[in-house]
PDB file of C-alpha atoms in Angstrom:
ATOM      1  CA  UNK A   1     102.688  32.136-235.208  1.00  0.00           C
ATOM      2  CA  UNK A   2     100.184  33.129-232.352  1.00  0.00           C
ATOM      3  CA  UNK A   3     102.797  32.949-229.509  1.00  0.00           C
ATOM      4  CA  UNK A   4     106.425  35.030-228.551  1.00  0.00           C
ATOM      5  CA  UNK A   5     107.767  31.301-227.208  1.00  0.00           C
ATOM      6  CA  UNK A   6     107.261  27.745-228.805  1.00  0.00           C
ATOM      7  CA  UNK A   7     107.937  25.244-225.960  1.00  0.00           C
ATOM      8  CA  UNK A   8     107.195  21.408-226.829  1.00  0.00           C
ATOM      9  CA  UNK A   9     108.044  18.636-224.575  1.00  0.00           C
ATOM     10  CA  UNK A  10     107.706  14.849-223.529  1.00  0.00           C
ATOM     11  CA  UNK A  11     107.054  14.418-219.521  1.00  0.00           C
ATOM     12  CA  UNK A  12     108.183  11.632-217.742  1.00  0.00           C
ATOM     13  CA  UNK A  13     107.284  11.535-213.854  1.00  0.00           C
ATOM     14  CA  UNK A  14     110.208  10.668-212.595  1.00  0.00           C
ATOM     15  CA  UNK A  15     108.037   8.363-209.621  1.00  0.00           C
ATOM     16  CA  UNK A  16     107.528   6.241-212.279  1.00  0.00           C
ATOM     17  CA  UNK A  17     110.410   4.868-212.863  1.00  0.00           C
ATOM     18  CA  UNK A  18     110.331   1.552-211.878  1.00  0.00           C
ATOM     19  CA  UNK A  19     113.895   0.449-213.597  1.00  0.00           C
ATOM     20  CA  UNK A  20     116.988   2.705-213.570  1.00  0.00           C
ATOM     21  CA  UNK A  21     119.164   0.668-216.518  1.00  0.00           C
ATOM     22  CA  UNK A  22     118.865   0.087-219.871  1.00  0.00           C
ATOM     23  CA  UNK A  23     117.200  -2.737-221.705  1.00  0.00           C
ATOM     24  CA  UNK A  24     119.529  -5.197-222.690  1.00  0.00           C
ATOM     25  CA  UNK A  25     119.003  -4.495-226.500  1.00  0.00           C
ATOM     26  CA  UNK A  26     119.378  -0.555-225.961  1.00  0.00           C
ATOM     27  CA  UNK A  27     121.404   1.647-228.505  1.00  0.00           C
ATOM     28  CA  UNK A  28     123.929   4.222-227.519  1.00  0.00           C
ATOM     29  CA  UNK A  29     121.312   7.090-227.210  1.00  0.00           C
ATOM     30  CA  UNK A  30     118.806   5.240-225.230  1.00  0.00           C
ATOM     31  CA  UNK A  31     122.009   4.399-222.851  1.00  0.00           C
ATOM     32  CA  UNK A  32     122.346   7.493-222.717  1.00  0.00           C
ATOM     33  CA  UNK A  33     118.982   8.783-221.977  1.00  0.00           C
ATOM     34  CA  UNK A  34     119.011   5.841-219.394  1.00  0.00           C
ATOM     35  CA  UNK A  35     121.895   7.233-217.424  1.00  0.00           C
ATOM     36  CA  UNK A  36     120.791  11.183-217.573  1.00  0.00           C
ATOM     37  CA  UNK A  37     117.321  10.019-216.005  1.00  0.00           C
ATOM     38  CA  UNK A  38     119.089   7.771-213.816  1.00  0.00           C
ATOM     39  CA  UNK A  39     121.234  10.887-212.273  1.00  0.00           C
ATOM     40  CA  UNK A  40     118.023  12.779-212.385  1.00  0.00           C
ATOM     41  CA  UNK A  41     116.634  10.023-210.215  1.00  0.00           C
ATOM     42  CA  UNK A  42     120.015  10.119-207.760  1.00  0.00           C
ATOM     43  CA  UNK A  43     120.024  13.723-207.645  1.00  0.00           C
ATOM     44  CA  UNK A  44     116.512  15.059-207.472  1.00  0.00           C
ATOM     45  CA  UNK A  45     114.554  12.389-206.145  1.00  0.00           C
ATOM     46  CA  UNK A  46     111.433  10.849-207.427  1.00  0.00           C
ATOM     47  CA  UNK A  47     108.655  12.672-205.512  1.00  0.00           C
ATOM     48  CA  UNK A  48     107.083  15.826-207.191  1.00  0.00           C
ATOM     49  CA  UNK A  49     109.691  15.944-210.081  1.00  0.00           C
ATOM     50  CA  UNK A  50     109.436  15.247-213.802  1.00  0.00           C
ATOM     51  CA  UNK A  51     111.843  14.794-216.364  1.00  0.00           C
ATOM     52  CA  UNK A  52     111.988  16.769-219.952  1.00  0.00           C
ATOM     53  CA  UNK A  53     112.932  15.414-222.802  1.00  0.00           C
ATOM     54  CA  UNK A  54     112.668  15.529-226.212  1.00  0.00           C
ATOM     55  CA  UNK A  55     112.189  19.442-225.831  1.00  0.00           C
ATOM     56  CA  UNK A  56     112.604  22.299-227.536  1.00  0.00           C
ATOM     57  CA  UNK A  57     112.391  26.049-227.021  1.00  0.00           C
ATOM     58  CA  UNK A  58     111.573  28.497-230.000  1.00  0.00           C
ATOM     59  CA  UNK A  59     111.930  32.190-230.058  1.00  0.00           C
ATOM     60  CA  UNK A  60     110.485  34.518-232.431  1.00  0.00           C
ATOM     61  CA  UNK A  61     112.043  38.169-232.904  1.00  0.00           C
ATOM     62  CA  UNK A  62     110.185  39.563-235.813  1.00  0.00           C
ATOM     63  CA  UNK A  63     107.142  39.001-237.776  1.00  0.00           C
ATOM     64  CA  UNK A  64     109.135  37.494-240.902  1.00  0.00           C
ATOM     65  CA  UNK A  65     109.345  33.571-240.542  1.00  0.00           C
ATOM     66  CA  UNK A  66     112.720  33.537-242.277  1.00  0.00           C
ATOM     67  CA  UNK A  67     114.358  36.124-239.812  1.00  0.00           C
ATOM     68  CA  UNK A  68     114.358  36.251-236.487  1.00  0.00           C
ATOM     69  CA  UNK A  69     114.284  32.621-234.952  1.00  0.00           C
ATOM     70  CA  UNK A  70     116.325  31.085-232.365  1.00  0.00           C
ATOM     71  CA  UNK A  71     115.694  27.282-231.168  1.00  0.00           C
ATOM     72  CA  UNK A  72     116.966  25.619-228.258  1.00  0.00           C
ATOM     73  CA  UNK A  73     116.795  22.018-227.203  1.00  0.00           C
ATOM     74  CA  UNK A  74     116.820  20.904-223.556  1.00  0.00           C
ATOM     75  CA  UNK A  75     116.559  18.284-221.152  1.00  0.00           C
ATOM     76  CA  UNK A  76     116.186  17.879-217.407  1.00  0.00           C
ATOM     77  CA  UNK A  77     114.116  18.353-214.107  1.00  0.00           C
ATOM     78  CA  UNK A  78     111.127  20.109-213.060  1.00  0.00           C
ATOM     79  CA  UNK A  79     109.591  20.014-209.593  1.00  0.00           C
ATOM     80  CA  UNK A  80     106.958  21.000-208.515  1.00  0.00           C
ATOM     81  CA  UNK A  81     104.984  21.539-205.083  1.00  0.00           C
ATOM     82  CA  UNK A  82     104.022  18.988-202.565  1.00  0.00           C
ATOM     83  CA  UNK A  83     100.939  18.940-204.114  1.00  0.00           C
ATOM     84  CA  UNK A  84     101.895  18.541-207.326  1.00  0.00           C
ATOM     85  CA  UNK A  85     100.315  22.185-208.571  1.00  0.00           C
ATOM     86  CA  UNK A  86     103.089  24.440-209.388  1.00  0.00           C
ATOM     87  CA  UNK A  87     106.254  23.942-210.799  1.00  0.00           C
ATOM     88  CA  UNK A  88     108.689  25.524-208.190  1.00  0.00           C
ATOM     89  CA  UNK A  89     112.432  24.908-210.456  1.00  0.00           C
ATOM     90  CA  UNK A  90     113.735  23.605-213.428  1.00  0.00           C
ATOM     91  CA  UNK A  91     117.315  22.269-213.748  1.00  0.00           C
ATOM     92  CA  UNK A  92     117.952  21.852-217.463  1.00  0.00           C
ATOM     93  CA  UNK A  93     120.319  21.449-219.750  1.00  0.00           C
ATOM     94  CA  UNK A  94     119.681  23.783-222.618  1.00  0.00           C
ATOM     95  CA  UNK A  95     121.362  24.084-225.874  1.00  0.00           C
ATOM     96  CA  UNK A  96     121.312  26.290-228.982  1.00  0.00           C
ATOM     97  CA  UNK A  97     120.078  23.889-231.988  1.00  0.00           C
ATOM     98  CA  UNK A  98     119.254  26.782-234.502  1.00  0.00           C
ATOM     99  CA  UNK A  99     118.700  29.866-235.367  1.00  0.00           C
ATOM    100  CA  UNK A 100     118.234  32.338-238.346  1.00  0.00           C
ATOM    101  CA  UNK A 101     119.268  35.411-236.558  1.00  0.00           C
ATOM    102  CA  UNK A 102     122.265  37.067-238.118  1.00  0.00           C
ATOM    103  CA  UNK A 103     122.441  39.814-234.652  1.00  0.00           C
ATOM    104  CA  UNK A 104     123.131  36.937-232.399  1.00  0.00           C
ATOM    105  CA  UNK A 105     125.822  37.246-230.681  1.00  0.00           C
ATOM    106  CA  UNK A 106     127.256  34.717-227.173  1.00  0.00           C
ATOM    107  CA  UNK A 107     125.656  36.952-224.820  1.00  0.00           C
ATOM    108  CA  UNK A 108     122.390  36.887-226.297  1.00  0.00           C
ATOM    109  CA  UNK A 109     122.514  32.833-226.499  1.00  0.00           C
ATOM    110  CA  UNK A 110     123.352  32.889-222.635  1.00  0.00           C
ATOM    111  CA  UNK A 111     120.920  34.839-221.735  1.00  0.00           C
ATOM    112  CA  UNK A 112     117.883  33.432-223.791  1.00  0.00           C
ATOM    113  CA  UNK A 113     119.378  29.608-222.651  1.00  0.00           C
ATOM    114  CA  UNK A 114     118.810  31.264-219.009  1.00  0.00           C
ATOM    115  CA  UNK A 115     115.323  32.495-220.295  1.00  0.00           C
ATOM    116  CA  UNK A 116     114.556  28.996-221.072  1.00  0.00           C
ATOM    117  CA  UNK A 117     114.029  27.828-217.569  1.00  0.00           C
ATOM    118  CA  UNK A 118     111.817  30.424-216.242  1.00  0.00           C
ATOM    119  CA  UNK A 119     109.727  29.805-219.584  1.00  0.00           C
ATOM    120  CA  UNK A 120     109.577  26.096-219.454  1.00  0.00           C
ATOM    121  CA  UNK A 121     108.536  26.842-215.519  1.00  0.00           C
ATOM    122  CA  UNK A 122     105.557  29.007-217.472  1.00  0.00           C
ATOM    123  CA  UNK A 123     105.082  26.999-219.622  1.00  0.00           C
ATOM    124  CA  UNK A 124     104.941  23.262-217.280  1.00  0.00           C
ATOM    125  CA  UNK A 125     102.114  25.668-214.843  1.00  0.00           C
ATOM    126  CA  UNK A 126     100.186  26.043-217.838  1.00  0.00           C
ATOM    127  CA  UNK A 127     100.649  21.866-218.358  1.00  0.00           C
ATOM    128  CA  UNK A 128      99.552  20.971-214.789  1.00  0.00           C
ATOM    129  CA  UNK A 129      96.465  23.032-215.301  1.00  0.00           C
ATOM    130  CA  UNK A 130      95.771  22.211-218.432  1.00  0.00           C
ATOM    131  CA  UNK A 131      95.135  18.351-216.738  1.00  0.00           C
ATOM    132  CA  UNK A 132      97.410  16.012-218.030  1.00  0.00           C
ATOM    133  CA  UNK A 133      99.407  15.985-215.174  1.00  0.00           C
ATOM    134  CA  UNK A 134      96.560  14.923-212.569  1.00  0.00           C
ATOM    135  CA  UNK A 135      95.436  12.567-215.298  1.00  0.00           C
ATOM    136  CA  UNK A 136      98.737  10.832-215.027  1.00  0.00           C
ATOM    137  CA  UNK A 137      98.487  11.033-211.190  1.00  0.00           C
ATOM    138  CA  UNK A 138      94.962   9.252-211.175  1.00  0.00           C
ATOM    139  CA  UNK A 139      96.793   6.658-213.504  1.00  0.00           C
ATOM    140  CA  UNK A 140      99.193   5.981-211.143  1.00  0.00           C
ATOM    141  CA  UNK A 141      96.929   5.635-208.059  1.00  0.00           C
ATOM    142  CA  UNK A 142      94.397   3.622-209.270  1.00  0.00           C
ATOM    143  CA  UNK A 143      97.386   1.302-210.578  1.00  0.00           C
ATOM    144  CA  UNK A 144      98.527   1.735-206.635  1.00  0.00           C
ATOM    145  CA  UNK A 145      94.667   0.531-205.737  1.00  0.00           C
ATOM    146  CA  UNK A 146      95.429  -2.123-208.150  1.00  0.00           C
ATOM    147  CA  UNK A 147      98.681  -3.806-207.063  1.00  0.00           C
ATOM    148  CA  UNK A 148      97.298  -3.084-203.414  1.00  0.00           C
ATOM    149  CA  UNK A 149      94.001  -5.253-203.899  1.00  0.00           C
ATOM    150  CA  UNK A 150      95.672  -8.177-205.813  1.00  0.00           C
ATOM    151  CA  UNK A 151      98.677  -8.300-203.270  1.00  0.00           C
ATOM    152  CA  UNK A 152     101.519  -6.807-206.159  1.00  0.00           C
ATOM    153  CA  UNK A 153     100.432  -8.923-208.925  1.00  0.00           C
ATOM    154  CA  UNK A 154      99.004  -7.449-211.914  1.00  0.00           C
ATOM    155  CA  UNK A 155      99.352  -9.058-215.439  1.00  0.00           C
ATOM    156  CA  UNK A 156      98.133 -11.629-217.330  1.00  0.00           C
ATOM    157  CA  UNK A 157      97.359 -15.136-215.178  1.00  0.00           C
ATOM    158  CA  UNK A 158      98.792 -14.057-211.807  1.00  0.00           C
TER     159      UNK A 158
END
């Protein structure tokens, strides 16, 4: 336990998105998930923002691993600057999955589901220069190159 805040997420950039509804074959969650990134898409856009999912937020209060704890899932939108280098807002929806914490009370969960953002904001900087996000980028242009050079046909035979 080397860090005050445990933050673990998948990233999906939103620009590619190339379908807005569900597979055909899709159970009630994915539906779900289909329809939060598809108001995501409607509400935020799809340049310079990324969607969170499968996300959680830990908090550790004392050194004891059995006291102290208090975990929050979330979900939603970060974007970031033109340039795709800092992570300007998040717009998340954060909720309390557990916690071992026997002084928490319902201000304390408001505030630290508040605290969330600004740490996933931390937390995403520390993503984009850690690389992965300008590796996706240079996935997605030379894939752009691609479809460019064969005239929007890339797959198998065409």
């Amino acid at each position: 336990m080397s860090r005050w805040v445990e933050i673990a997420f998948d990233c999906l950039p939103l620009r590619s998105v190339a379908r807005l509804d569900p597979p055909l074959d899709a159970d009630a969650k994915l539906i779900e998930k289909s329809k939060r990134i598809k108001s995501a898409v409607q509400t935020h856009g799809t340049h310079n923002t990324y969607y969170l999912h499968n996300a959680e937020c830990v908090f550790h209060f004392t050194n004891d691993e059995t006291k102290g704890m208090v975990a929050f899932a979330f979900e939603g939108v970060v974007a970031t600057c033109s340039q795709d280098l800092t992570a300007l807002s998040a717009t998340l929806d954060v909720t309390l999955q557990c916690e071992d914490c026997s002084w928490l009370n319902q201000t304390i969960v408001q505030w630290l589901q508040e605290t969330v953002q600004h740490a996933v904001l931390v937390e995403f900087n520390r993503f984009i220069a850690a690389g992965d996000l300008r590796r996706t980028s240079e996935r997605l242009e030379a894939l752009e190159k691609e479809l460019e050079s064969r005239q929007g046909f890339v797959g198998m035979y065409l």
